[in-house]
């Protein structure tokens, strides 16, 4: 990757916009997409000229390697509009850094800084009417890359396509979340691709999550693959545990995704003099804390929901309810973080980036 390379972006505008047909008050997350998308191919060892063009289906050869060997990575981000109609991104350089770490792990080419960041800004600027004002309204951003080289030989592709698509979104409400602590299934293993935001990580979760849903639970708290004694992630989110007045979360590793929301909440909590420990939390420790009353909260952290409180968990066929708190860390941290994202409050950390 050459970060100094400048990629001039060609822009082909849609003849008309479908924005007037969209009900922005009743959006289903990730179902509606804006008028344009960014696309750029990697061929012959170099990135070609990127193009912003009307959102449309694309043709791929049936032997494209993404279909056969799973070379596919993505990121999840959001854009926010403040009361002055300015549009902001939240720590986009962190997503770029993680995207390229995922690319390296899957033997894919890194995406240059200007293509990822400036291409994203130019696309969002073109679609700024799709970013609605008001807390809870966002524009979800999905950068992704797939292998488009042809042939069914089990080897990395030599051709790739990087794209960015955009989807307007409302607040992500999932209702009360009850989870099962995994005793058999694993999200990732040491030496694997758990730290990469790879498509295959998510498809592997669908079956055990389906089994949990059938038992009346919404998600799974994943445990380590070797012993199933260490608590790692909740569904597709990083997870925090509040025992007394200390927050605990698993350290990032080969198995655990380095979440942007996770690291932001840790920094924000510490700035508020909340004690945070990044260490492995044992299943037995969680159960004991619930029994003696020291377990106050469990919540997931990720881009879509920001913070998602968990009301109870099941382990070894026993269900444990969490207390209902009026002044929870989860609610306070979510409010403070989203106030920064929407420019309602000051940003002392320098996290927000203007489009």
Short mmCIF file of C-alpha atoms in Angstrom, two decimals:
data_model
loop_
_atom_site.label_atom_id
_atom_site.label_comp_id
_atom_site.label_asym_id
_atom_site.label_seq_id
_atom_site.Cartn_x
_atom_site.Cartn_y
_atom_site.Cartn_z
CA UNK A 1 0.00 0.00 0.00
CA UNK A 2 1.23 3.45 -0.88
CA UNK A 3 -0.54 5.99 1.36
CA UNK A 4 0.78 8.86 -0.77
CA UNK A 5 -0.98 7.69 -3.93
CA UNK A 6 -3.83 9.98 -4.95
CA UNK A 7 -6.84 8.28 -6.50
CA UNK A 8 -8.92 10.72 -8.55
CA UNK A 9 -12.52 9.56 -8.28
CA UNK A 10 -14.84 9.53 -11.27
CA UNK A 11 -18.43 10.44 -10.40
CA UNK A 12 -21.45 9.29 -12.39
CA UNK A 13 -24.61 10.71 -10.87
CA UNK A 14 -27.95 8.94 -10.90
CA UNK A 15 -30.58 10.44 -13.20
CA UNK A 16 -33.00 10.72 -10.29
CA UNK A 17 -33.12 10.03 -6.57
CA UNK A 18 -35.35 7.55 -4.75
CA UNK A 19 -35.06 9.47 -1.48
CA UNK A 20 -38.62 10.86 -1.72
CA UNK A 21 -40.03 7.32 -1.65
CA UNK A 22 -38.26 6.37 1.59
CA UNK A 23 -40.14 6.39 4.91
CA UNK A 24 -37.37 7.58 7.21
CA UNK A 25 -39.53 7.10 10.31
CA UNK A 26 -39.97 3.37 9.72
CA UNK A 27 -36.62 2.10 8.49
CA UNK A 28 -35.66 -1.55 8.80
CA UNK A 29 -31.95 -1.67 9.60
CA UNK A 30 -29.80 -2.34 6.54
CA UNK A 31 -32.63 -2.75 4.01
CA UNK A 32 -32.65 0.58 2.16
CA UNK A 33 -29.61 1.92 0.31
CA UNK A 34 -28.81 5.36 -1.04
CA UNK A 35 -28.62 6.38 -4.70
CA UNK A 36 -24.87 5.90 -5.17
CA UNK A 37 -22.02 3.56 -4.27
CA UNK A 38 -18.24 3.60 -4.58
CA UNK A 39 -16.40 0.84 -6.42
CA UNK A 40 -12.73 0.23 -7.18
CA UNK A 41 -11.02 -2.88 -8.56
CA UNK A 42 -7.57 -4.23 -7.84
CA UNK A 43 -5.97 -5.87 -10.90
CA UNK A 44 -2.43 -6.58 -12.08
CA UNK A 45 -1.06 -5.69 -8.66
CA UNK A 46 -2.52 -2.16 -8.51
CA UNK A 47 -5.71 -0.30 -7.68
CA UNK A 48 -7.57 1.02 -10.69
CA UNK A 49 -9.49 4.30 -10.91
CA UNK A 50 -12.33 4.41 -8.34
CA UNK A 51 -15.81 5.38 -9.41
CA UNK A 52 -18.88 6.66 -7.61
CA UNK A 53 -21.88 5.52 -9.61
CA UNK A 54 -25.60 4.76 -9.22
CA UNK A 55 -26.36 1.91 -6.79
CA UNK A 56 -27.01 -1.19 -8.85
CA UNK A 57 -26.52 -4.97 -8.92
CA UNK A 58 -23.23 -6.27 -10.29
CA UNK A 59 -22.26 -9.28 -12.39
CA UNK A 60 -19.67 -11.76 -11.16
CA UNK A 61 -18.34 -14.91 -12.76
CA UNK A 62 -19.72 -18.07 -11.08
CA UNK A 63 -16.12 -19.11 -10.37
CA UNK A 64 -15.29 -15.84 -8.53
CA UNK A 65 -13.16 -16.88 -5.58
CA UNK A 66 -15.34 -15.07 -3.04
CA UNK A 67 -17.99 -17.73 -3.64
CA UNK A 68 -15.64 -20.66 -3.18
CA UNK A 69 -12.96 -19.63 -0.69
CA UNK A 70 -14.57 -16.84 1.29
CA UNK A 71 -12.17 -13.96 0.75
CA UNK A 72 -14.54 -11.25 1.98
CA UNK A 73 -14.08 -8.56 4.64
CA UNK A 74 -16.10 -5.54 5.73
CA UNK A 75 -16.46 -2.69 8.21
CA UNK A 76 -19.45 -1.06 9.89
CA UNK A 77 -19.49 2.69 10.51
CA UNK A 78 -21.93 5.58 10.81
CA UNK A 79 -22.30 9.20 9.74
CA UNK A 80 -24.18 11.72 11.89
CA UNK A 81 -25.75 15.12 11.16
CA UNK A 82 -25.65 17.86 13.79
CA UNK A 83 -28.14 20.68 14.32
CA UNK A 84 -26.18 22.88 11.89
CA UNK A 85 -26.58 20.36 9.04
CA UNK A 86 -22.91 19.39 9.21
CA UNK A 87 -22.12 15.70 8.69
CA UNK A 88 -19.60 13.88 10.88
CA UNK A 89 -17.79 10.56 10.98
CA UNK A 90 -16.65 8.82 14.15
CA UNK A 91 -13.03 7.62 14.31
CA UNK A 92 -12.91 6.49 10.65
CA UNK A 93 -9.14 5.99 10.75
CA UNK A 94 -9.71 3.20 13.27
CA UNK A 95 -11.99 1.40 10.83
CA UNK A 96 -9.42 1.82 8.05
CA UNK A 97 -6.70 0.39 10.25
CA UNK A 98 -8.82 -2.62 11.20
CA UNK A 99 -9.98 -3.12 7.60
CA UNK A 100 -6.39 -3.40 6.41
CA UNK A 101 -5.49 -5.75 9.26
CA UNK A 102 -8.38 -7.94 8.10
CA UNK A 103 -7.11 -7.70 4.52
CA UNK A 104 -3.61 -8.83 5.47
CA UNK A 105 -4.99 -11.78 7.47
CA UNK A 106 -7.05 -12.97 4.49
CA UNK A 107 -4.20 -12.46 1.97
CA UNK A 108 -5.98 -9.53 0.33
CA UNK A 109 -4.45 -6.20 -0.76
CA UNK A 110 -4.55 -3.28 1.66
CA UNK A 111 -6.74 -0.34 0.64
CA UNK A 112 -4.91 3.01 0.40
CA UNK A 113 -5.84 5.69 2.92
CA UNK A 114 -7.12 8.16 0.34
CA UNK A 115 -9.28 5.58 -1.42
CA UNK A 116 -10.94 4.48 1.82
CA UNK A 117 -11.24 7.79 3.69
CA UNK A 118 -11.51 10.37 0.93
CA UNK A 119 -13.63 8.09 -1.23
CA UNK A 120 -15.99 7.62 1.71
CA UNK A 121 -16.19 11.34 2.40
CA UNK A 122 -16.89 12.15 -1.24
CA UNK A 123 -19.62 9.51 -1.42
CA UNK A 124 -21.25 10.71 1.81
CA UNK A 125 -21.03 14.33 0.71
CA UNK A 126 -22.94 13.39 -2.44
CA UNK A 127 -25.56 11.64 -0.30
CA UNK A 128 -25.72 14.10 2.62
CA UNK A 129 -29.50 14.55 2.20
CA UNK A 130 -29.83 10.92 3.30
CA UNK A 131 -28.30 11.79 6.69
CA UNK A 132 -31.19 13.08 8.79
CA UNK A 133 -30.87 15.35 11.81
CA UNK A 134 -31.92 14.22 15.25
CA UNK A 135 -30.39 11.85 17.77
CA UNK A 136 -30.98 8.30 16.64
CA UNK A 137 -30.87 9.09 12.92
CA UNK A 138 -27.69 7.92 11.18
CA UNK A 139 -26.29 6.86 7.85
CA UNK A 140 -24.83 3.38 8.17
CA UNK A 141 -21.64 2.93 6.14
CA UNK A 142 -20.57 -0.48 4.85
CA UNK A 143 -17.09 -0.62 3.23
CA UNK A 144 -16.27 -4.13 2.02
CA UNK A 145 -13.89 -6.04 -0.24
CA UNK A 146 -14.38 -9.33 -2.08
CA UNK A 147 -12.25 -11.57 -4.28
CA UNK A 148 -13.47 -11.32 -7.88
CA UNK A 149 -10.69 -13.30 -9.60
CA UNK A 150 -11.96 -16.39 -11.40
CA UNK A 151 -11.09 -20.06 -11.04
CA UNK A 152 -11.67 -22.77 -8.45
CA UNK A 153 -8.05 -23.48 -7.58
CA UNK A 154 -7.68 -23.15 -3.82
CA UNK A 155 -5.41 -20.10 -3.79
CA UNK A 156 -5.79 -16.36 -3.08
CA UNK A 157 -7.35 -14.30 -5.82
CA UNK A 158 -5.30 -11.84 -7.84
CA UNK A 159 -8.29 -9.55 -8.42
CA UNK A 160 -10.44 -7.81 -5.83
CA UNK A 161 -13.25 -5.27 -5.61
CA UNK A 162 -13.49 -2.65 -2.86
CA UNK A 163 -16.87 -1.00 -2.42
CA UNK A 164 -18.75 1.34 -0.10
CA UNK A 165 -22.53 1.31 0.19
CA UNK A 166 -24.69 3.48 2.46
CA UNK A 167 -27.94 2.78 4.30
CA UNK A 168 -30.05 5.25 6.32
CA UNK A 169 -30.80 3.94 9.82
CA UNK A 170 -32.80 4.79 12.92
CA UNK A 171 -31.89 3.93 16.50
CA UNK A 172 -31.19 0.23 16.79
CA UNK A 173 -33.68 -1.16 19.28
CA UNK A 174 -33.59 -4.89 19.92
CA UNK A 175 -35.75 -4.97 23.04
CA UNK A 176 -34.76 -6.98 26.09
CA UNK A 177 -31.76 -9.19 25.38
CA UNK A 178 -31.33 -12.51 27.13
CA UNK A 179 -28.24 -14.57 26.33
CA UNK A 180 -26.95 -18.11 26.61
CA UNK A 181 -23.33 -18.62 27.63
CA UNK A 182 -21.74 -20.97 25.10
CA UNK A 183 -20.67 -24.34 26.45
CA UNK A 184 -19.82 -26.04 23.13
CA UNK A 185 -19.80 -23.67 20.15
CA UNK A 186 -17.00 -21.14 19.62
CA UNK A 187 -16.89 -17.90 17.69
CA UNK A 188 -13.16 -18.14 16.96
CA UNK A 189 -9.99 -20.02 17.87
CA UNK A 190 -6.37 -19.11 18.51
CA UNK A 191 -4.53 -18.84 15.22
CA UNK A 192 -7.80 -18.25 13.37
CA UNK A 193 -9.46 -15.15 11.94
CA UNK A 194 -11.50 -14.02 14.94
CA UNK A 195 -9.74 -10.65 15.08
CA UNK A 196 -10.52 -10.00 11.40
CA UNK A 197 -13.89 -8.60 10.35
CA UNK A 198 -14.32 -11.43 7.89
CA UNK A 199 -17.67 -12.52 6.47
CA UNK A 200 -17.11 -16.15 7.50
CA UNK A 201 -16.93 -15.20 11.17
CA UNK A 202 -20.55 -14.13 11.02
CA UNK A 203 -21.97 -17.02 9.01
CA UNK A 204 -20.43 -19.46 11.50
CA UNK A 205 -22.46 -17.80 14.28
CA UNK A 206 -25.83 -18.19 12.61
CA UNK A 207 -26.49 -21.83 13.52
CA UNK A 208 -25.70 -21.68 17.26
CA UNK A 209 -27.60 -18.37 17.44
CA UNK A 210 -30.58 -20.04 15.77
CA UNK A 211 -30.50 -22.74 18.47
CA UNK A 212 -30.40 -20.03 21.15
CA UNK A 213 -33.35 -18.21 19.52
CA UNK A 214 -35.39 -21.43 19.60
CA UNK A 215 -34.89 -21.52 23.37
CA UNK A 216 -36.10 -17.94 23.77
CA UNK A 217 -32.72 -16.21 23.90
CA UNK A 218 -31.63 -13.45 21.53
CA UNK A 219 -27.87 -13.93 21.56
CA UNK A 220 -24.91 -15.96 22.79
CA UNK A 221 -22.02 -14.93 24.98
CA UNK A 222 -19.13 -16.74 23.35
CA UNK A 223 -16.48 -18.48 25.44
CA UNK A 224 -12.91 -19.43 24.61
CA UNK A 225 -12.53 -22.40 22.26
CA UNK A 226 -10.10 -24.38 24.45
CA UNK A 227 -11.85 -24.52 27.83
CA UNK A 228 -15.18 -22.65 27.45
CA UNK A 229 -14.45 -20.99 30.79
CA UNK A 230 -13.58 -17.44 29.65
CA UNK A 231 -16.24 -14.96 28.53
CA UNK A 232 -15.33 -13.27 25.25
CA UNK A 233 -18.00 -11.60 23.07
CA UNK A 234 -21.79 -11.23 23.02
CA UNK A 235 -23.29 -12.13 19.65
CA UNK A 236 -21.56 -9.83 17.18
CA UNK A 237 -20.56 -7.31 19.86
CA UNK A 238 -17.83 -6.86 22.44
CA UNK A 239 -19.17 -7.39 25.96
CA UNK A 240 -18.70 -5.59 29.30
CA UNK A 241 -19.44 -6.82 32.82
CA UNK A 242 -19.96 -4.49 35.78
CA UNK A 243 -19.07 -6.14 39.08
CA UNK A 244 -19.64 -3.68 41.91
CA UNK A 245 -18.38 -0.43 40.35
CA UNK A 246 -15.67 -1.87 38.09
CA UNK A 247 -16.15 -2.60 34.38
CA UNK A 248 -14.47 -5.72 33.01
CA UNK A 249 -14.02 -6.67 29.36
CA UNK A 250 -11.94 -9.32 27.65
CA UNK A 251 -8.65 -8.12 26.15
CA UNK A 252 -8.40 -8.11 22.37
CA UNK A 253 -6.62 -11.14 20.93
CA UNK A 254 -6.55 -13.37 17.87
CA UNK A 255 -10.06 -14.43 18.87
CA UNK A 256 -11.64 -11.11 19.76
CA UNK A 257 -12.45 -8.19 17.47
CA UNK A 258 -10.84 -4.86 18.32
CA UNK A 259 -14.10 -2.93 18.41
CA UNK A 260 -14.06 0.83 17.84
CA UNK A 261 -17.05 1.30 20.16
CA UNK A 262 -15.34 -0.93 22.75
CA UNK A 263 -12.11 1.11 22.85
CA UNK A 264 -14.09 4.37 22.88
CA UNK A 265 -16.20 3.26 25.85
CA UNK A 266 -13.08 2.20 27.75
CA UNK A 267 -11.44 5.59 27.21
CA UNK A 268 -14.67 7.45 27.99
CA UNK A 269 -15.29 5.44 31.18
CA UNK A 270 -11.77 6.04 32.45
CA UNK A 271 -12.14 9.77 31.79
CA UNK A 272 -15.19 9.63 34.09
CA UNK A 273 -13.14 7.90 36.82
CA UNK A 274 -14.85 4.56 36.26
CA UNK A 275 -12.42 1.73 36.88
CA UNK A 276 -11.98 -0.51 33.82
CA UNK A 277 -10.04 -3.77 33.72
CA UNK A 278 -9.21 -5.50 30.45
CA UNK A 279 -8.86 -9.10 31.50
CA UNK A 280 -10.52 -12.46 31.05
CA UNK A 281 -13.69 -12.91 33.08
CA UNK A 282 -14.50 -16.51 34.02
CA UNK A 283 -17.98 -17.98 33.71
CA UNK A 284 -17.80 -19.10 37.34
CA UNK A 285 -16.84 -15.57 38.36
CA UNK A 286 -19.93 -14.18 36.62
CA UNK A 287 -22.26 -16.75 38.20
CA UNK A 288 -20.78 -16.18 41.66
CA UNK A 289 -21.10 -12.40 41.26
CA UNK A 290 -24.75 -12.76 40.29
CA UNK A 291 -25.42 -14.97 43.31
CA UNK A 292 -23.76 -12.64 45.83
CA UNK A 293 -25.29 -9.50 44.32
CA UNK A 294 -22.07 -7.87 43.11
CA UNK A 295 -22.95 -8.33 39.39
CA UNK A 296 -24.71 -5.10 38.45
CA UNK A 297 -24.72 -5.00 34.63
CA UNK A 298 -23.80 -6.83 31.45
CA UNK A 299 -23.92 -5.04 28.11
CA UNK A 300 -22.77 -5.44 24.55
CA UNK A 301 -20.95 -2.69 22.63
CA UNK A 302 -20.86 -2.23 18.85
CA UNK A 303 -21.57 0.13 15.97
CA UNK A 304 -25.22 -0.75 15.34
CA UNK A 305 -26.65 -0.45 18.86
CA UNK A 306 -23.72 1.42 20.48
CA UNK A 307 -24.61 -0.11 23.86
CA UNK A 308 -27.05 -3.01 24.27
CA UNK A 309 -27.97 -3.94 27.86
CA UNK A 310 -28.41 -7.64 28.70
CA UNK A 311 -31.17 -8.45 31.19
CA UNK A 312 -30.20 -12.03 32.01
CA UNK A 313 -28.09 -15.02 31.05
CA UNK A 314 -28.37 -18.80 31.02
CA UNK A 315 -25.61 -21.24 31.87
CA UNK A 316 -25.78 -25.00 32.43
CA UNK A 317 -29.59 -24.84 32.11
CA UNK A 318 -29.88 -22.27 34.89
CA UNK A 319 -31.18 -18.75 34.20
CA UNK A 320 -29.80 -15.74 36.09
CA UNK A 321 -31.64 -12.41 36.09
CA UNK A 322 -29.73 -9.13 36.34
CA UNK A 323 -30.89 -6.27 38.57
CA UNK A 324 -32.78 -3.34 37.06
CA UNK A 325 -30.77 -0.17 37.70
CA UNK A 326 -32.02 3.39 37.45
CA UNK A 327 -28.54 4.84 36.96
CA UNK A 328 -26.66 2.27 34.92
CA UNK A 329 -23.18 2.64 33.49
CA UNK A 330 -24.57 1.35 30.18
CA UNK A 331 -27.15 4.13 29.81
CA UNK A 332 -24.75 6.86 30.97
CA UNK A 333 -21.92 5.79 28.66
CA UNK A 334 -24.25 5.42 25.69
CA UNK A 335 -25.67 8.91 26.22
CA UNK A 336 -22.26 10.51 26.59
CA UNK A 337 -20.81 8.71 23.57
CA UNK A 338 -23.75 9.52 21.29
CA UNK A 339 -23.70 13.16 22.45
CA UNK A 340 -20.13 13.32 21.14
CA UNK A 341 -21.06 11.58 17.87
CA UNK A 342 -23.95 14.01 17.21
CA UNK A 343 -21.87 17.04 18.33
CA UNK A 344 -24.36 17.73 21.11
CA UNK A 345 -21.45 17.78 23.53
CA UNK A 346 -17.79 18.67 23.07
CA UNK A 347 -15.34 16.09 21.74
CA UNK A 348 -12.30 16.22 24.04
CA UNK A 349 -10.81 13.11 22.42
CA UNK A 350 -10.72 14.36 18.80
CA UNK A 351 -12.81 11.41 17.62
CA UNK A 352 -15.18 13.19 15.21
CA UNK A 353 -14.22 13.98 11.62
CA UNK A 354 -16.14 16.45 9.46
CA UNK A 355 -17.26 15.37 5.99
#
